[in-house]
Short mmCIF file of C-alpha atoms in Angstrom, two decimals:
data_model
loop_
_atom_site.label_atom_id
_atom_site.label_comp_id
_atom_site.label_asym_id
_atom_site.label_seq_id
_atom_site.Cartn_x
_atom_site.Cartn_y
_atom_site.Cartn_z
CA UNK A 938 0.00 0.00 0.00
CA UNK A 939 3.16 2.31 0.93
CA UNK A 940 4.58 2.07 -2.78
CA UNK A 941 0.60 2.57 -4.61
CA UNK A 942 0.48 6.18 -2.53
CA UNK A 943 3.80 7.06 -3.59
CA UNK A 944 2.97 6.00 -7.12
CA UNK A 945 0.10 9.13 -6.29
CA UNK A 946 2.20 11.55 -4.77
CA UNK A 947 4.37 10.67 -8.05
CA UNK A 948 1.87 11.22 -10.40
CA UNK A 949 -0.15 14.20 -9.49
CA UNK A 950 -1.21 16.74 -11.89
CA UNK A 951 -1.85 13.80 -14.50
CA UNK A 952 -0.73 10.38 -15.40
CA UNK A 953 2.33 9.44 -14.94
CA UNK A 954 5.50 11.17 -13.46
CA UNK A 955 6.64 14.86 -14.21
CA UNK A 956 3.49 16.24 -15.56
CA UNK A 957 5.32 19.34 -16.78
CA UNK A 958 3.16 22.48 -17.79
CA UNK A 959 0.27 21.08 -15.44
CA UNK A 960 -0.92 23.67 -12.36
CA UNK A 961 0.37 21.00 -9.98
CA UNK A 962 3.57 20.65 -11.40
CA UNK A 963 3.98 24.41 -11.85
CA UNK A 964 2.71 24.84 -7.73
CA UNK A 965 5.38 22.63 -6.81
CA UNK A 966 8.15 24.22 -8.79
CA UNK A 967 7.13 27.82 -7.69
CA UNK A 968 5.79 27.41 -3.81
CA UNK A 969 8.48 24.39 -2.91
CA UNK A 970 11.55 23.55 -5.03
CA UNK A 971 12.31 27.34 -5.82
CA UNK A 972 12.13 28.64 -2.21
CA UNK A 973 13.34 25.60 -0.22
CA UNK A 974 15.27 23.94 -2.70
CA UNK A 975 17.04 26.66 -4.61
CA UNK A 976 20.40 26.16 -2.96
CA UNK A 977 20.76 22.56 -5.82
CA UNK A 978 22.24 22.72 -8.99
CA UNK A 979 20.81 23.13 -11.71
CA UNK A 980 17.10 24.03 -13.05
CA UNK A 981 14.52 23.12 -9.96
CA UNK A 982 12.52 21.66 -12.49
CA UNK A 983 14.77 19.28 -13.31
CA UNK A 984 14.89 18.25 -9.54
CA UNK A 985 11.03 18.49 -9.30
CA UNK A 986 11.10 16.15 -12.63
CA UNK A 987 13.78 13.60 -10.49
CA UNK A 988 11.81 13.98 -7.51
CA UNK A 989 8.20 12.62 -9.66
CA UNK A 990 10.18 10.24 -11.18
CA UNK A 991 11.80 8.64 -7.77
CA UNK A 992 7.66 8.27 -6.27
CA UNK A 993 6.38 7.12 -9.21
CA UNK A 994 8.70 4.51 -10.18
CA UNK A 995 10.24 3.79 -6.92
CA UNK A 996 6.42 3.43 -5.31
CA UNK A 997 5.40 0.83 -8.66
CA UNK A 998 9.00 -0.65 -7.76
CA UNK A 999 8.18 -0.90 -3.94
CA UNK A 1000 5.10 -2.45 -4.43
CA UNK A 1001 5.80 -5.07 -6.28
CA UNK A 1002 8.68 -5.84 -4.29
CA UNK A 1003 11.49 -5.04 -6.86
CA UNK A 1004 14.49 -3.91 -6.34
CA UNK A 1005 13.33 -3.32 -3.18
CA UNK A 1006 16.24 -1.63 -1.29
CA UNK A 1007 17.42 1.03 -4.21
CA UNK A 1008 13.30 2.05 -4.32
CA UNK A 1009 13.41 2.15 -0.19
CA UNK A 1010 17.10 4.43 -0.71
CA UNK A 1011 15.15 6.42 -3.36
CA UNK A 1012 11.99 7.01 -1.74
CA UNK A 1013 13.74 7.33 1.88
CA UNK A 1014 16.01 10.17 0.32
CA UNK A 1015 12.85 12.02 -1.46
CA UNK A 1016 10.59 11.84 2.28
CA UNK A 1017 13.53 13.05 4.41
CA UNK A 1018 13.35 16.10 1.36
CA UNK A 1019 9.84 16.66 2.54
CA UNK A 1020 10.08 16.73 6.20
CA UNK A 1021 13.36 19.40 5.79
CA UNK A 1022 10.61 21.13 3.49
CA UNK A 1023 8.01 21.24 6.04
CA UNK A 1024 10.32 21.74 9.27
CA UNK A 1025 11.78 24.69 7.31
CA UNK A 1026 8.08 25.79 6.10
CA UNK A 1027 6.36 25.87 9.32
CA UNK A 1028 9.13 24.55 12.00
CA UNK A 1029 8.55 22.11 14.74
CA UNK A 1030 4.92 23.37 15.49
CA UNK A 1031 6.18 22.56 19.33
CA UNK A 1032 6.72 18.85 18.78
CA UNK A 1033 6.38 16.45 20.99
CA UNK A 1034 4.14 18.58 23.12
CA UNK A 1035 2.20 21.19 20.56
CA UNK A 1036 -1.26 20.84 20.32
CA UNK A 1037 -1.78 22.20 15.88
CA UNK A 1038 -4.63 22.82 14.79
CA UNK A 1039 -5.57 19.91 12.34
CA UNK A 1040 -4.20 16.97 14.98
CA UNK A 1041 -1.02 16.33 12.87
CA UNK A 1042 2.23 17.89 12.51
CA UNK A 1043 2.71 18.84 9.09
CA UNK A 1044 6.52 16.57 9.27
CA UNK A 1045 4.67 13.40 10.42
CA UNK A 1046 3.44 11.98 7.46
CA UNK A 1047 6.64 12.35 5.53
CA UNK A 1048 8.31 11.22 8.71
CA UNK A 1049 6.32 7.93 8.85
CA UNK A 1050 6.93 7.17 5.09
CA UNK A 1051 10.89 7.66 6.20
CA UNK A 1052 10.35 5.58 9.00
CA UNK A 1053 9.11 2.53 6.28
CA UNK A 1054 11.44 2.72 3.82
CA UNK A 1055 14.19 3.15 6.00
CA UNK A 1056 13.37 -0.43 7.58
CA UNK A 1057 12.86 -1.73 3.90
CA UNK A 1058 16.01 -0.35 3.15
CA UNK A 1059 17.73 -2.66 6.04
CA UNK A 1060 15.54 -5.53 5.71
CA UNK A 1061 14.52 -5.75 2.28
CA UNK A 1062 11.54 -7.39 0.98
CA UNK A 1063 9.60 -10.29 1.67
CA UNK A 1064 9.08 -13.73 0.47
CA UNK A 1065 6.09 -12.43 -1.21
CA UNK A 1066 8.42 -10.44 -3.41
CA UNK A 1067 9.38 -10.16 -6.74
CA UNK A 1068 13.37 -10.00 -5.41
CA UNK A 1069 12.40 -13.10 -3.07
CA UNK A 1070 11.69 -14.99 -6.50
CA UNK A 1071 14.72 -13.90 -8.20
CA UNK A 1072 17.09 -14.51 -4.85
CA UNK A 1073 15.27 -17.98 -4.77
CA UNK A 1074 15.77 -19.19 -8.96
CA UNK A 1075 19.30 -17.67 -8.28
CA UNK A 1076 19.78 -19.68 -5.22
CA UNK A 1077 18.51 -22.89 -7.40
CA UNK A 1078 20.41 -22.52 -10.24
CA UNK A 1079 23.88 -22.48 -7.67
CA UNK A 1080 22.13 -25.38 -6.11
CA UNK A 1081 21.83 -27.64 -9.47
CA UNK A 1082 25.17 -26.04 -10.71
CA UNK A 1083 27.63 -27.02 -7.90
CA UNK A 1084 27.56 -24.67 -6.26
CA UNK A 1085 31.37 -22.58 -7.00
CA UNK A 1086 33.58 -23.11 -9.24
CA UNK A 1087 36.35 -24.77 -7.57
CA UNK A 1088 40.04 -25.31 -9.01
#
């Protein structure tokens, strides 16, 4: 479910990643990447392009369990983004012990999603996985094979 609302966050403003020259796209460049992220190199909407790219493909990638830790690395690096974006938007909001107005600090959610991917980072996926099936016809084929080549 993590990876399908990243493929979301990817994605808005149309279908697919990057939806350049849509209002979404365009709110993003102007009211985030150019005032919080204007220290990178390079055009922000290059990084804003990068940025839609890493959700969308890493979430579809998450999902399904595929190359599970790069998309977890990916994702993890674009969510820690967001939570520098919001502490530098709006600060702390007097966390742990601020009461804000709509019951969430505007860093949790980002926070959370850094939280998962970090542990799929270290862990990896599951046996229900598409890497699990590839680690286990890999494993098989050393198996049937010999194992090493020994001299």
């Amino acid at each position: 479910m993590t990876g399908l609302l990243m493929i979301h966050h990817g994605s808005e403003g149309g279908f697919g990643p990057a939806n350049f020259g849509t209002p979404e796209f365009q709110g993003f460049l102007d009211f985030i990447m150019k005032p919080y992220f204007g220290f990178l190199p390079g055009p922000p909407a290059v990084w804003a392009a990068i940025h839609d790219y890493i959700e969308f493909f890493g979430g579809a990638f998450f999902a399904i369990g595929f190359l599970t830790r790069p998309a977890a690395l990916s994702l993890l690096l674009t969510m820690m983004s967001a939570v520098y974006f919001h502490l530098s938007a709006v600060g702390s909001q007097g966390f742990p012990l601020g009461h804000v107005q709509n019951y969430s600090y505007d860093f949790e959610e980002p926070m959370l999603y850094s939280l998962i991917f970090l542990m799929f980072w270290f862990n990896g996926a599951g046996p229900l996985s598409v890497d699990s099936i590839i680690y286990n016809q890999i494993s098989t084929e050393k198996e049937e094979g010999g194992g090493e080549d020994t001299q």
